[in-house]
PDB file of C-alpha atoms in Angstrom:
ATOM      1  CA  MET A   8      25.186 101.874  20.312  1.00 32.00           C
ATOM      2  CA  ASN A   9      23.414 101.773  23.591  1.00 35.00           C
ATOM      3  CA  TRP A  10      20.001 100.375  23.153  1.00 36.00           C
ATOM      4  CA  LYS A  11      19.191 102.002  26.701  1.00 40.00           C
ATOM      5  CA  LYS A  12      19.706 105.135  24.991  1.00 40.00           C
ATOM      6  CA  ASN A  13      16.753 104.366  21.842  1.00 44.00           C
ATOM      7  CA  SER A  14      14.405 101.900  24.010  1.00 46.00           C
ATOM      8  CA  MET A  15      10.902 101.856  24.087  1.00 46.00           C
ATOM      9  CA  GLN A  16      10.544 103.305  26.655  1.00 48.00           C
ATOM     10  CA  THR A  17      11.709 106.604  24.875  1.00 74.00           C
ATOM     11  CA  MET A  18       9.962 106.312  21.936  1.00 86.00           C
ATOM     12  CA  THR A  19       6.606 109.443  22.480  1.00 88.00           C
ATOM     13  CA  ASP A  20       3.528 108.603  20.386  1.00 89.00           C
ATOM     14  CA  ASP A  21       4.456 111.130  18.524  1.00 91.00           C
ATOM     15  CA  PHE A  22       7.522 109.533  17.445  1.00 91.00           C
ATOM     16  CA  ILE A  23       5.586 106.296  16.885  1.00 92.00           C
ATOM     17  CA  ASN A  24       3.024 108.296  15.006  1.00 92.00           C
ATOM     18  CA  SER A  25       4.905 109.630  12.011  1.00 94.00           C
ATOM     19  CA  PHE A  26       5.734 106.106  11.319  1.00 95.00           C
ATOM     20  CA  ASN A  27       2.404 103.944   8.724  1.00 94.00           C
ATOM     21  CA  LEU A  28       4.453 100.787   8.163  1.00 96.00           C
ATOM     22  CA  ILE A  29       2.992  98.367   9.475  1.00 95.00           C
ATOM     23  CA  SER A  30       4.063  94.850  10.487  1.00 95.00           C
ATOM     24  CA  HIS A  31       0.909  92.747  11.293  1.00 91.00           C
ATOM     25  CA  THR A  32      -3.241  94.420  10.466  1.00 86.00           C
ATOM     26  CA  GLU A  33      -4.289  91.876  13.385  1.00 81.00           C
ATOM     27  CA  PRO A  34      -3.734  93.960  16.027  1.00 75.00           C
ATOM     28  CA  ASN A  35      -2.895  96.920  13.053  1.00 83.00           C
ATOM     29  CA  ARG A  36       0.965  96.614  14.988  1.00 91.00           C
ATOM     30  CA  LYS A  37       3.541  99.423  13.688  1.00 95.00           C
ATOM     31  CA  LEU A  38       6.515  97.694  12.552  1.00 96.00           C
ATOM     32  CA  ILE A  39       8.542 100.006  15.097  1.00 96.00           C
ATOM     33  CA  VAL A  40       6.648  99.162  18.295  1.00 95.00           C
ATOM     34  CA  HIS A  41       7.048  95.046  17.098  1.00 95.00           C
ATOM     35  CA  LEU A  42      10.083  95.246  16.245  1.00 96.00           C
ATOM     36  CA  GLY A  43      11.385  97.007  19.557  1.00 94.00           C
ATOM     37  CA  GLU A  44       8.961  94.820  21.199  1.00 94.00           C
ATOM     38  CA  VAL A  45      10.647  91.715  19.386  1.00 95.00           C
ATOM     39  CA  TYR A  46      14.258  93.275  20.777  1.00 96.00           C
ATOM     40  CA  ASN A  47      12.621  93.380  24.475  1.00 94.00           C
ATOM     41  CA  LYS A  48      11.826  89.611  24.406  1.00 95.00           C
ATOM     42  CA  ALA A  49      15.267  88.903  23.293  1.00 95.00           C
ATOM     43  CA  LYS A  50      17.233  91.019  24.974  1.00 95.00           C
ATOM     44  CA  LYS A  51      15.477  89.394  28.205  1.00 95.00           C
ATOM     45  CA  ARG A  52      15.099  86.269  27.087  1.00 95.00           C
ATOM     46  CA  LEU A  53      19.185  86.990  26.576  1.00 93.00           C
ATOM     47  CA  ASP A  54      19.787  87.701  29.706  1.00 93.00           C
ATOM     48  CA  GLU A  55      18.224  84.607  31.392  1.00 95.00           C
ATOM     49  CA  LEU A  56      21.071  82.528  29.248  1.00 92.00           C
ATOM     50  CA  THR A  57      24.057  81.234  30.779  1.00 92.00           C
ATOM     51  CA  ILE A  58      26.747  81.888  27.414  1.00 92.00           C
ATOM     52  CA  ASN A  59      30.369  81.356  27.614  1.00 91.00           C
ATOM     53  CA  PHE A  60      30.951  83.963  25.136  1.00 89.00           C
ATOM     54  CA  LYS A  61      35.008  82.628  25.121  1.00 90.00           C
ATOM     55  CA  MET A  62      33.812  79.192  23.768  1.00 90.00           C
ATOM     56  CA  LEU A  63      31.952  80.721  21.529  1.00 86.00           C
ATOM     57  CA  SER A  64      35.146  83.706  20.242  1.00 88.00           C
ATOM     58  CA  ILE A  65      32.586  86.084  20.853  1.00 90.00           C
ATOM     59  CA  SER A  66      32.305  89.208  23.502  1.00 92.00           C
ATOM     60  CA  SER A  67      28.693  89.648  25.590  1.00 92.00           C
ATOM     61  CA  GLU A  68      28.709  92.938  23.784  1.00 93.00           C
ATOM     62  CA  GLN A  69      29.557  92.032  19.955  1.00 94.00           C
ATOM     63  CA  PHE A  70      26.865  88.787  20.597  1.00 93.00           C
ATOM     64  CA  GLU A  71      24.637  91.819  22.160  1.00 94.00           C
ATOM     65  CA  LYS A  72      24.841  94.005  19.728  1.00 95.00           C
ATOM     66  CA  LEU A  73      24.787  91.472  16.724  1.00 95.00           C
ATOM     67  CA  LEU A  74      21.367  90.235  18.694  1.00 96.00           C
ATOM     68  CA  GLN A  75      20.630  93.794  18.107  1.00 96.00           C
ATOM     69  CA  ILE A  76      21.207  94.006  14.245  1.00 97.00           C
ATOM     70  CA  THR A  77      19.304  90.194  14.064  1.00 97.00           C
ATOM     71  CA  VAL A  78      16.165  91.578  15.562  1.00 97.00           C
ATOM     72  CA  PHE A  79      16.113  94.727  14.139  1.00 97.00           C
ATOM     73  CA  CYS A  80      16.842  93.818  10.848  1.00 97.00           C
ATOM     74  CA  HIS A  81      14.897  90.783  10.446  1.00 97.00           C
ATOM     75  CA  ASP A  82      11.661  92.127   8.595  1.00 97.00           C
ATOM     76  CA  PHE A  83      13.533  94.706   7.523  1.00 97.00           C
ATOM     77  CA  GLY A  84      11.498  93.576   4.003  1.00 97.00           C
ATOM     78  CA  LYS A  85       8.243  94.149   5.321  1.00 97.00           C
ATOM     79  CA  SER A  86       9.050  98.211   5.118  1.00 98.00           C
ATOM     80  CA  SER A  87       8.548  97.018   0.927  1.00 98.00           C
ATOM     81  CA  ILE A  88       5.374  98.350  -0.772  1.00 97.00           C
ATOM     82  CA  PHE A  89       4.100  95.722  -1.964  1.00 97.00           C
ATOM     83  CA  PHE A  90       4.614  93.816   1.499  1.00 96.00           C
ATOM     84  CA  GLN A  91       2.726  97.151   2.701  1.00 96.00           C
ATOM     85  CA  ASP A  92      -0.308  96.490  -0.278  1.00 94.00           C
ATOM     86  CA  LYS A  93      -0.382  93.250   0.930  1.00 94.00           C
ATOM     87  CA  LEU A  94      -1.287  93.483   4.543  1.00 93.00           C
ATOM     88  CA  HIS A  95      -4.539  95.221   2.650  1.00 88.00           C
ATOM     89  CA  LYS A  96      -5.172  92.711   0.144  1.00 89.00           C
ATOM     90  CA  LYS A  97      -7.605  89.914   0.014  1.00 86.00           C
ATOM     91  CA  THR A  98      -6.017  88.159  -2.166  1.00 91.00           C
ATOM     92  CA  LEU A  99      -2.923  88.149  -4.209  1.00 91.00           C
ATOM     93  CA  THR A 100      -2.124  87.567  -7.791  1.00 94.00           C
ATOM     94  CA  GLN A 101       1.289  85.272  -7.868  1.00 93.00           C
ATOM     95  CA  LYS A 102       3.895  87.728  -8.558  1.00 94.00           C
ATOM     96  CA  GLU A 103       2.013  89.702  -5.485  1.00 94.00           C
ATOM     97  CA  LYS A 104       3.048  87.295  -3.336  1.00 92.00           C
ATOM     98  CA  LYS A 105       6.585  86.252  -4.352  1.00 94.00           C
ATOM     99  CA  LEU A 106       7.104  89.990  -4.177  1.00 95.00           C
ATOM    100  CA  SER A 107       5.539  90.592  -0.699  1.00 94.00           C
ATOM    101  CA  GLU A 108       8.159  88.213   0.778  1.00 93.00           C
ATOM    102  CA  HIS A 109      10.300  90.312   2.991  1.00 95.00           C
ATOM    103  CA  GLY A 110      12.305  86.748   4.610  1.00 92.00           C
ATOM    104  CA  LEU A 111      15.343  86.822   1.792  1.00 93.00           C
ATOM    105  CA  ILE A 112      15.548  90.409   1.633  1.00 96.00           C
ATOM    106  CA  SER A 113      15.583  91.052   5.287  1.00 97.00           C
ATOM    107  CA  ALA A 114      18.637  88.312   5.709  1.00 96.00           C
ATOM    108  CA  PHE A 115      21.049  89.986   2.740  1.00 96.00           C
ATOM    109  CA  PHE A 116      20.109  93.235   4.835  1.00 97.00           C
ATOM    110  CA  GLY A 117      20.701  91.740   8.484  1.00 97.00           C
ATOM    111  CA  TYR A 118      24.522  90.172   6.452  1.00 97.00           C
ATOM    112  CA  PHE A 119      24.980  94.471   5.058  1.00 97.00           C
ATOM    113  CA  ILE A 120      24.475  95.702   8.268  1.00 97.00           C
ATOM    114  CA  ALA A 121      26.279  93.329  10.163  1.00 97.00           C
ATOM    115  CA  ILE A 122      29.418  93.833   8.263  1.00 97.00           C
ATOM    116  CA  GLU A 123      29.668  96.669   6.492  1.00 95.00           C
ATOM    117  CA  SER A 124      28.044  99.363   9.463  1.00 94.00           C
ATOM    118  CA  PHE A 125      29.466  97.704  12.477  1.00 94.00           C
ATOM    119  CA  VAL A 126      32.789  95.091  10.943  1.00 93.00           C
ATOM    120  CA  PHE A 127      31.752  91.936  12.072  1.00 95.00           C
ATOM    121  CA  ASP A 128      33.043  89.242   9.866  1.00 93.00           C
ATOM    122  CA  LYS A 129      31.794  86.948   7.081  1.00 94.00           C
ATOM    123  CA  ARG A 130      31.165  84.149   9.382  1.00 91.00           C
ATOM    124  CA  VAL A 131      29.217  85.906  11.918  1.00 92.00           C
ATOM    125  CA  ALA A 132      27.659  88.014   9.369  1.00 94.00           C
ATOM    126  CA  SER A 133      26.723  84.124   7.582  1.00 92.00           C
ATOM    127  CA  PHE A 134      24.881  83.727  11.158  1.00 91.00           C
ATOM    128  CA  VAL A 135      22.885  86.881  10.921  1.00 95.00           C
ATOM    129  CA  PHE A 136      22.471  85.597   7.632  1.00 94.00           C
ATOM    130  CA  MET A 137      21.138  82.738   8.255  1.00 90.00           C
ATOM    131  CA  VAL A 138      18.907  83.094  11.257  1.00 92.00           C
ATOM    132  CA  ILE A 139      16.505  86.064   9.606  1.00 94.00           C
ATOM    133  CA  ARG A 140      16.040  83.844   6.206  1.00 90.00           C
ATOM    134  CA  TYR A 141      14.958  81.336   9.071  1.00 85.00           C
ATOM    135  CA  HIS A 142      13.166  83.114  11.623  1.00 83.00           C
ATOM    136  CA  HIS A 143       9.213  82.016   9.702  1.00 74.00           C
ATOM    137  CA  LEU A 144      10.419  78.594   8.570  1.00 72.00           C
ATOM    138  CA  ASP A 145      10.423  75.216   9.385  1.00 66.00           C
ATOM    139  CA  LEU A 146      13.785  73.154   9.163  1.00 64.00           C
ATOM    140  CA  ASP A 147      12.396  70.377   7.355  1.00 66.00           C
ATOM    141  CA  ASN A 148      12.041  73.365   4.308  1.00 64.00           C
ATOM    142  CA  ALA A 149      15.758  73.932   5.284  1.00 62.00           C
ATOM    143  CA  GLU A 150      17.768  71.943   2.715  1.00 66.00           C
ATOM    144  CA  THR A 151      15.571  74.137   0.253  1.00 63.00           C
ATOM    145  CA  MET A 152      16.062  77.328   1.623  1.00 62.00           C
ATOM    146  CA  GLN A 153      19.839  76.956   1.717  1.00 67.00           C
ATOM    147  CA  THR A 154      18.968  77.743  -2.317  1.00 74.00           C
ATOM    148  CA  VAL A 155      19.147  81.277  -3.805  1.00 84.00           C
ATOM    149  CA  ASP A 156      18.806  80.827  -7.490  1.00 87.00           C
ATOM    150  CA  LYS A 157      18.402  84.051 -10.081  1.00 93.00           C
ATOM    151  CA  GLU A 158      14.850  84.570  -9.715  1.00 92.00           C
ATOM    152  CA  ALA A 159      14.909  84.760  -5.908  1.00 91.00           C
ATOM    153  CA  ILE A 160      17.550  87.714  -6.423  1.00 94.00           C
ATOM    154  CA  ASN A 161      15.839  89.397  -9.614  1.00 96.00           C
ATOM    155  CA  ASN A 162      12.665  89.671  -6.887  1.00 95.00           C
ATOM    156  CA  VAL A 163      14.814  90.722  -4.074  1.00 95.00           C
ATOM    157  CA  LEU A 164      16.174  93.643  -5.947  1.00 97.00           C
ATOM    158  CA  LYS A 165      12.752  94.468  -6.584  1.00 97.00           C
ATOM    159  CA  ILE A 166      11.934  94.371  -3.582  1.00 97.00           C
ATOM    160  CA  PHE A 167      14.414  96.665  -2.748  1.00 97.00           C
ATOM    161  CA  GLU A 168      12.877  99.164  -5.359  1.00 97.00           C
ATOM    162  CA  GLY A 169       9.255  98.685  -3.534  1.00 97.00           C
ATOM    163  CA  VAL A 170      11.482  99.872   0.015  1.00 97.00           C
ATOM    164  CA  LYS A 171      13.394 102.460  -1.174  1.00 97.00           C
ATOM    165  CA  LYS A 172       9.413 104.132  -2.023  1.00 97.00           C
ATOM    166  CA  ASN A 173       9.345 104.312   2.339  1.00 96.00           C
ATOM    167  CA  SER A 174      13.393 105.461   2.459  1.00 96.00           C
ATOM    168  CA  SER A 175      12.779 108.697   4.665  1.00 96.00           C
ATOM    169  CA  GLU A 176      10.365 105.714   7.195  1.00 96.00           C
ATOM    170  CA  VAL A 177      13.517 103.100   6.294  1.00 97.00           C
ATOM    171  CA  ASP A 178      16.193 105.485   7.357  1.00 96.00           C
ATOM    172  CA  ALA A 179      14.433 107.089  10.065  1.00 95.00           C
ATOM    173  CA  MET A 180      14.032 103.327  12.213  1.00 95.00           C
ATOM    174  CA  TYR A 181      17.123 102.493  11.721  1.00 95.00           C
ATOM    175  CA  HIS A 182      18.600 105.325  13.132  1.00 94.00           C
ATOM    176  CA  HIS A 183      16.503 104.957  16.208  1.00 93.00           C
ATOM    177  CA  PHE A 184      17.048 101.249  16.400  1.00 94.00           C
ATOM    178  CA  LEU A 185      20.773 100.982  15.618  1.00 94.00           C
ATOM    179  CA  GLY A 186      22.183 104.441  14.314  1.00 91.00           C
ATOM    180  CA  ILE A 187      23.166 103.628  11.288  1.00 89.00           C
ATOM    181  CA  ASN A 188      22.203 106.130   8.443  1.00 77.00           C
TER     182      ASN A 188
END
């Protein structure tokens, strides 16, 4: 899919207003707008770089697709009812904090999309997973973050159930950005 066909310029106010999911409360920013803005910044930065794609054994088109997958999937977990509830609460219980975390489920989603929708191999999809997993983390915590225990997997499954509650909006967002259903 060519991003230019689905750029921020093609998102009309009516289209944007058909979405309710929020990414941040300060300012009250819609998730679909946030993802588009992050992509535009990342794409601009990519275009400024000189990358030897041959040395990476990947084409520039494949690398750009990986950038799209990574950017558009990095906040997938914010579409869960648990994250959305967190945005409107002043205090959270420990359980609510765990279920409102979005990094790990977003990393799994990006990995899945890279493999299943775009047929990247597992090695390349692992790169997507790691970038998304660490996108808010201090690298001092990287060693701890490399392990995923049973509790974390169970939380991811619960969070996924929370994402499914917003499935029509999530489906529309990923169809718009990545051309997937």
